[in-house]
mmCIF file of C-alpha atoms in Angstrom:
data_model
loop_
_atom_site.group_PDB
_atom_site.id
_atom_site.type_symbol
_atom_site.label_atom_id
_atom_site.label_comp_id
_atom_site.label_asym_id
_atom_site.label_seq_id
_atom_site.Cartn_x
_atom_site.Cartn_y
_atom_site.Cartn_z
ATOM 1 C CA GLN A 1 -18.054 -1.609 7.962
ATOM 2 C CA LYS A 2 -14.586 -1.281 6.519
ATOM 3 C CA GLU A 3 -11.980 -1.095 9.253
ATOM 4 C CA VAL A 4 -10.384 2.112 7.963
ATOM 5 C CA GLU A 5 -12.565 4.813 6.420
ATOM 6 C CA GLN A 6 -11.151 7.699 4.422
ATOM 7 C CA ASP A 7 -12.892 10.437 2.480
ATOM 8 C CA PRO A 8 -11.825 9.948 -1.165
ATOM 9 C CA GLY A 9 -12.078 13.633 -2.029
ATOM 10 C CA PRO A 10 -10.922 14.966 -4.370
ATOM 11 C CA LEU A 11 -9.582 17.849 -2.353
ATOM 12 C CA SER A 12 -8.350 20.958 -4.124
ATOM 13 C CA VAL A 13 -6.517 23.743 -2.262
ATOM 14 C CA PRO A 14 -4.488 26.833 -3.241
ATOM 15 C CA GLU A 15 -0.730 26.779 -2.829
ATOM 16 C CA GLY A 16 0.302 27.730 0.699
ATOM 17 C CA ALA A 17 -2.872 26.449 2.343
ATOM 18 C CA ILE A 18 -2.924 24.155 5.354
ATOM 19 C CA VAL A 19 -4.293 20.759 4.372
ATOM 20 C CA SER A 20 -6.045 18.378 6.761
ATOM 21 C CA LEU A 21 -6.520 14.759 5.738
ATOM 22 C CA ASN A 22 -8.435 12.407 7.995
ATOM 23 C CA CYS A 23 -9.282 8.760 8.587
ATOM 24 C CA THR A 24 -11.315 6.863 11.128
ATOM 25 C CA TYR A 25 -10.798 3.280 12.139
ATOM 26 C CA SER A 26 -12.868 0.739 14.019
ATOM 27 C CA ASN A 27 -10.405 -1.905 15.239
ATOM 28 C CA SER A 28 -9.268 -1.158 18.795
ATOM 29 C CA ALA A 29 -6.301 -3.499 18.315
ATOM 30 C CA PHE A 30 -4.616 -1.124 15.866
ATOM 31 C CA GLN A 31 -1.452 0.307 17.395
ATOM 32 C CA TYR A 32 0.581 1.514 14.431
ATOM 33 C CA PHE A 33 -0.548 4.197 12.035
ATOM 34 C CA MET A 34 0.972 5.290 8.769
ATOM 35 C CA TRP A 35 0.446 7.734 5.973
ATOM 36 C CA TYR A 36 1.546 6.922 2.453
ATOM 37 C CA ARG A 37 1.818 9.313 -0.471
ATOM 38 C CA GLN A 38 1.191 7.995 -3.963
ATOM 39 C CA TYR A 39 1.963 9.972 -7.072
ATOM 40 C CA SER A 40 0.127 9.129 -10.259
ATOM 41 C CA ARG A 41 1.200 5.765 -11.747
ATOM 42 C CA LYS A 42 3.707 5.177 -8.935
ATOM 43 C CA GLY A 43 3.770 2.915 -5.886
ATOM 44 C CA PRO A 44 2.855 4.316 -2.448
ATOM 45 C CA GLU A 45 5.774 5.690 -0.443
ATOM 46 C CA LEU A 46 5.846 5.892 3.323
ATOM 47 C CA LEU A 47 5.400 9.453 4.531
ATOM 48 C CA MET A 48 4.726 9.254 8.267
ATOM 49 C CA TYR A 49 4.733 6.467 10.843
ATOM 50 C CA THR A 50 3.404 6.717 14.399
ATOM 51 C CA TYR A 51 2.824 4.376 17.290
ATOM 52 C CA SER A 52 -0.252 4.708 19.517
ATOM 53 C CA SER A 53 -1.674 8.153 20.285
ATOM 54 C CA GLY A 54 0.094 11.460 19.882
ATOM 55 C CA ASN A 55 1.671 13.729 17.317
ATOM 56 C CA LYS A 56 4.666 13.344 15.064
ATOM 57 C CA GLU A 57 6.145 16.142 13.017
ATOM 58 C CA ASP A 58 8.438 15.953 10.005
ATOM 59 C CA GLY A 59 9.057 19.213 8.218
ATOM 60 C CA ARG A 60 5.762 20.496 6.836
ATOM 61 C CA PHE A 61 3.949 17.286 7.758
ATOM 62 C CA THR A 62 2.314 16.430 11.083
ATOM 63 C CA ALA A 63 0.627 13.113 11.822
ATOM 64 C CA GLN A 64 -1.835 12.939 14.684
ATOM 65 C CA VAL A 65 -3.498 9.916 16.246
ATOM 66 C CA ASP A 66 -6.317 10.031 18.770
ATOM 67 C CA LYS A 67 -6.973 6.475 19.884
ATOM 68 C CA SER A 68 -9.844 7.498 22.160
ATOM 69 C CA SER A 69 -11.869 8.624 19.146
ATOM 70 C CA LYS A 70 -10.130 6.302 16.648
ATOM 71 C CA TYR A 71 -9.171 9.244 14.487
ATOM 72 C CA ILE A 72 -6.046 9.651 12.336
ATOM 73 C CA SER A 73 -5.008 12.948 10.785
ATOM 74 C CA LEU A 74 -2.296 14.281 8.503
ATOM 75 C CA PHE A 75 -1.654 18.017 8.337
ATOM 76 C CA ILE A 76 0.374 19.625 5.572
ATOM 77 C CA ARG A 77 1.548 23.183 6.182
ATOM 78 C CA ASP A 78 2.452 25.584 3.381
ATOM 79 C CA SER A 79 1.198 23.146 0.783
ATOM 80 C CA GLN A 80 3.063 22.994 -2.517
ATOM 81 C CA PRO A 81 2.032 21.819 -6.007
ATOM 82 C CA SER A 82 4.473 18.927 -5.496
ATOM 83 C CA ASP A 83 2.209 17.715 -2.666
ATOM 84 C CA SER A 84 -0.456 16.888 -5.261
ATOM 85 C CA ALA A 85 -0.927 13.136 -4.868
ATOM 86 C CA THR A 86 -3.196 10.539 -3.340
ATOM 87 C CA TYR A 87 -2.704 10.081 0.397
ATOM 88 C CA LEU A 88 -3.425 6.718 1.974
ATOM 89 C CA CYS A 89 -3.816 6.123 5.684
ATOM 90 C CA ALA A 90 -3.033 2.684 7.082
ATOM 91 C CA SER A 91 -3.228 0.924 10.425
ATOM 92 C CA LYS A 92 -1.778 -2.233 11.916
ATOM 93 C CA GLY A 93 -2.056 -4.321 15.042
ATOM 94 C CA ALA A 94 0.854 -5.071 17.322
ATOM 95 C CA GLY A 95 0.668 -8.821 17.629
ATOM 96 C CA ALA A 96 3.271 -11.162 16.175
ATOM 97 C CA GLY A 97 0.711 -12.408 13.666
ATOM 98 C CA SER A 98 -0.189 -8.919 12.496
ATOM 99 C CA TYR A 99 1.479 -9.085 9.121
ATOM 100 C CA GLN A 100 -0.813 -6.825 7.226
ATOM 101 C CA LEU A 101 -1.753 -3.190 7.071
ATOM 102 C CA THR A 102 -5.355 -2.145 6.680
ATOM 103 C CA PHE A 103 -5.583 0.744 4.226
ATOM 104 C CA GLY A 104 -8.064 3.495 3.628
ATOM 105 C CA LYS A 105 -9.058 4.029 0.021
ATOM 106 C CA GLY A 106 -7.038 7.217 -0.290
ATOM 107 C CA THR A 107 -7.744 10.935 -0.647
ATOM 108 C CA LYS A 108 -6.703 12.654 -3.859
ATOM 109 C CA LEU A 109 -5.191 16.079 -3.193
ATOM 110 C CA SER A 110 -4.523 18.796 -5.742
ATOM 111 C CA VAL A 111 -2.546 21.901 -4.772
ATOM 112 C CA ILE A 112 -3.202 24.675 -7.256
ATOM 113 C CA PRO A 113 -0.370 27.193 -7.944
ATOM 114 C CA ASP B 1 16.970 2.439 1.534
ATOM 115 C CA VAL B 2 14.588 -0.433 1.056
ATOM 116 C CA LYS B 3 14.250 -1.443 -2.539
ATOM 117 C CA VAL B 4 11.310 -3.422 -3.881
ATOM 118 C CA THR B 5 11.677 -3.988 -7.591
ATOM 119 C CA GLN B 6 8.919 -5.049 -9.924
ATOM 120 C CA SER B 7 10.509 -6.157 -13.152
ATOM 121 C CA SER B 8 7.637 -5.268 -15.482
ATOM 122 C CA ARG B 9 6.091 -1.809 -15.305
ATOM 123 C CA TYR B 10 3.672 -2.058 -18.207
ATOM 124 C CA LEU B 11 2.302 -5.230 -19.764
ATOM 125 C CA VAL B 12 -0.380 -5.967 -22.338
ATOM 126 C CA LYS B 13 -1.576 -9.563 -22.445
ATOM 127 C CA ARG B 14 -4.322 -11.433 -24.244
ATOM 128 C CA THR B 15 -7.253 -13.121 -22.557
ATOM 129 C CA GLY B 16 -6.334 -16.660 -21.571
ATOM 130 C CA GLU B 17 -2.584 -16.058 -21.431
ATOM 131 C CA LYS B 18 -0.553 -17.087 -18.409
ATOM 132 C CA VAL B 19 1.017 -14.021 -16.825
ATOM 133 C CA PHE B 20 3.941 -13.808 -14.408
ATOM 134 C CA LEU B 21 4.619 -10.712 -12.334
ATOM 135 C CA GLU B 22 7.972 -10.770 -10.596
ATOM 136 C CA CYS B 23 9.039 -8.924 -7.475
ATOM 137 C CA VAL B 24 12.407 -8.783 -5.725
ATOM 138 C CA GLN B 25 13.303 -7.079 -2.442
ATOM 139 C CA ASP B 26 16.837 -6.423 -1.248
ATOM 140 C CA MET B 27 16.319 -5.992 2.511
ATOM 141 C CA ASP B 28 16.052 -9.607 3.668
ATOM 142 C CA HIS B 29 12.405 -9.083 4.628
ATOM 143 C CA GLU B 30 10.455 -12.094 5.828
ATOM 144 C CA ASN B 31 7.063 -10.925 4.567
ATOM 145 C CA MET B 32 6.054 -10.160 1.011
ATOM 146 C CA PHE B 33 2.677 -9.094 -0.365
ATOM 147 C CA TRP B 34 0.814 -8.693 -3.628
ATOM 148 C CA TYR B 35 -1.951 -6.095 -3.886
ATOM 149 C CA ARG B 36 -4.060 -4.850 -6.714
ATOM 150 C CA GLN B 37 -5.261 -1.260 -6.821
ATOM 151 C CA ASP B 38 -8.352 -0.119 -8.680
ATOM 152 C CA PRO B 39 -10.077 3.282 -8.739
ATOM 153 C CA GLY B 40 -12.694 3.521 -6.024
ATOM 154 C CA LEU B 41 -11.712 0.181 -4.502
ATOM 155 C CA GLY B 42 -8.359 1.070 -3.001
ATOM 156 C CA LEU B 43 -5.674 -1.492 -2.258
ATOM 157 C CA ARG B 44 -6.831 -5.067 -2.020
ATOM 158 C CA LEU B 45 -4.588 -7.857 -0.787
ATOM 159 C CA ILE B 46 -4.302 -10.838 -3.128
ATOM 160 C CA TYR B 47 -1.741 -13.028 -1.352
ATOM 161 C CA PHE B 48 1.023 -12.689 1.147
ATOM 162 C CA SER B 49 3.937 -14.828 2.205
ATOM 163 C CA TYR B 50 5.616 -14.838 5.608
ATOM 164 C CA ASP B 51 8.404 -17.251 4.715
ATOM 165 C CA VAL B 52 9.902 -19.144 1.818
ATOM 166 C CA LYS B 53 7.368 -21.559 0.316
ATOM 167 C CA MET B 54 4.672 -20.250 2.698
ATOM 168 C CA LYS B 55 1.653 -18.333 1.460
ATOM 169 C CA GLU B 56 -1.660 -17.095 2.757
ATOM 170 C CA LYS B 57 -4.702 -15.963 0.824
ATOM 171 C CA GLY B 58 -5.661 -12.350 1.080
ATOM 172 C CA ASP B 59 -9.007 -10.763 0.321
ATOM 173 C CA ILE B 60 -9.194 -11.554 -3.413
ATOM 174 C CA PRO B 61 -7.122 -14.653 -4.264
ATOM 175 C CA GLU B 62 -9.452 -16.042 -6.942
ATOM 176 C CA GLY B 63 -7.776 -16.283 -10.325
ATOM 177 C CA TYR B 64 -4.289 -15.811 -8.882
ATOM 178 C CA SER B 65 -1.520 -17.955 -7.475
ATOM 179 C CA VAL B 66 1.880 -17.109 -6.037
ATOM 180 C CA SER B 67 5.315 -18.601 -5.715
ATOM 181 C CA ARG B 68 8.066 -17.907 -3.220
ATOM 182 C CA GLU B 69 11.040 -20.156 -3.805
ATOM 183 C CA LYS B 70 13.616 -17.694 -2.466
ATOM 184 C CA LYS B 71 13.319 -15.207 0.361
ATOM 185 C CA GLU B 72 13.913 -12.170 -1.826
ATOM 186 C CA ARG B 73 11.560 -13.108 -4.660
ATOM 187 C CA PHE B 74 7.765 -13.296 -4.763
ATOM 188 C CA SER B 75 5.916 -14.007 -7.985
ATOM 189 C CA LEU B 76 2.263 -13.449 -8.823
ATOM 190 C CA ILE B 77 0.781 -15.745 -11.446
ATOM 191 C CA LEU B 78 -2.391 -15.258 -13.418
ATOM 192 C CA GLU B 79 -3.090 -18.744 -14.722
ATOM 193 C CA SER B 80 -5.511 -17.576 -17.415
ATOM 194 C CA ALA B 81 -5.719 -13.819 -17.666
ATOM 195 C CA SER B 82 -9.131 -12.211 -17.988
ATOM 196 C CA THR B 83 -10.150 -8.642 -18.795
ATOM 197 C CA ASN B 84 -11.353 -8.069 -15.215
ATOM 198 C CA GLN B 85 -7.769 -8.562 -14.083
ATOM 199 C CA THR B 86 -6.719 -5.380 -15.841
ATOM 200 C CA SER B 87 -5.308 -3.369 -12.961
ATOM 201 C CA MET B 88 -2.256 -1.976 -11.223
ATOM 202 C CA TYR B 89 -0.429 -4.633 -9.228
ATOM 203 C CA LEU B 90 1.741 -3.652 -6.308
ATOM 204 C CA CYS B 91 4.325 -5.801 -4.579
ATOM 205 C CA ALA B 92 5.382 -4.956 -1.028
ATOM 206 C CA SER B 93 7.565 -6.322 1.738
ATOM 207 C CA ASN B 94 8.346 -5.854 5.406
ATOM 208 C CA ARG B 95 10.293 -7.367 8.243
ATOM 209 C CA GLY B 96 8.550 -9.960 10.402
ATOM 210 C CA GLY B 97 7.188 -9.100 13.841
ATOM 211 C CA GLY B 98 4.948 -6.307 14.999
ATOM 212 C CA GLY B 99 5.348 -2.650 14.206
ATOM 213 C CA ASN B 100 7.069 -2.929 10.886
ATOM 214 C CA THR B 101 5.618 -0.961 8.060
ATOM 215 C CA ILE B 102 5.311 -2.053 4.472
ATOM 216 C CA TYR B 103 7.453 -0.870 1.561
ATOM 217 C CA PHE B 104 6.037 -0.901 -1.937
ATOM 218 C CA GLY B 105 7.427 -1.371 -5.402
ATOM 219 C CA GLU B 106 6.640 0.991 -8.251
ATOM 220 C CA GLY B 107 3.751 -1.089 -9.524
ATOM 221 C CA SER B 108 2.991 -3.136 -12.626
ATOM 222 C CA TRP B 109 0.258 -1.931 -14.942
ATOM 223 C CA LEU B 110 -1.398 -4.911 -16.563
ATOM 224 C CA THR B 111 -3.867 -4.592 -19.410
ATOM 225 C CA VAL B 112 -5.657 -7.738 -20.554
ATOM 226 C CA VAL B 113 -7.251 -7.451 -23.979
#
């Protein structure tokens, strides 16, 4: 079982819709959780970063982590065509030797005008 | 802002050629990474380095080597390129210690013919 599972989509929504993107993870040692956005033929860019359980909001984006169920979510309110991209979730342990992130495979989102 | 620069965005190489992909980061990060990204397979770690002249194999090191002679520079080497190494290659870096997320370059698209 891969440590971070993510539905690849594709997901297509009308402009203005609320988008919910989700991941599950299996490693209880993960403490840090990130969402990256990747436009076509570009490198991933960090979108949201959270530590442990809880919510974090940044403009139209909300990241949510539920460590009890090992569930990671990203919500996009009032979605825009410019939000069309692939979204990658990632998780990381907290130890000094935890160099790496474990990534989901990404969900491709299209927001239709 | 963190800047990870991959010098070559698009390359076409012949089978059997030696290929160098160069990456430079400007934030004095201890850790540097090379990933490849393929449709349906997500991001896969090739090698990472946690210090100058130090390297660790990732998930798919076969057919690749790396070099880190200076802290800011991390090179990926394909000793004898093959068609199954046609892919997008992503360099990334982060600060040492726990809790530090990864910053990516724009990617290098390599086609081996």
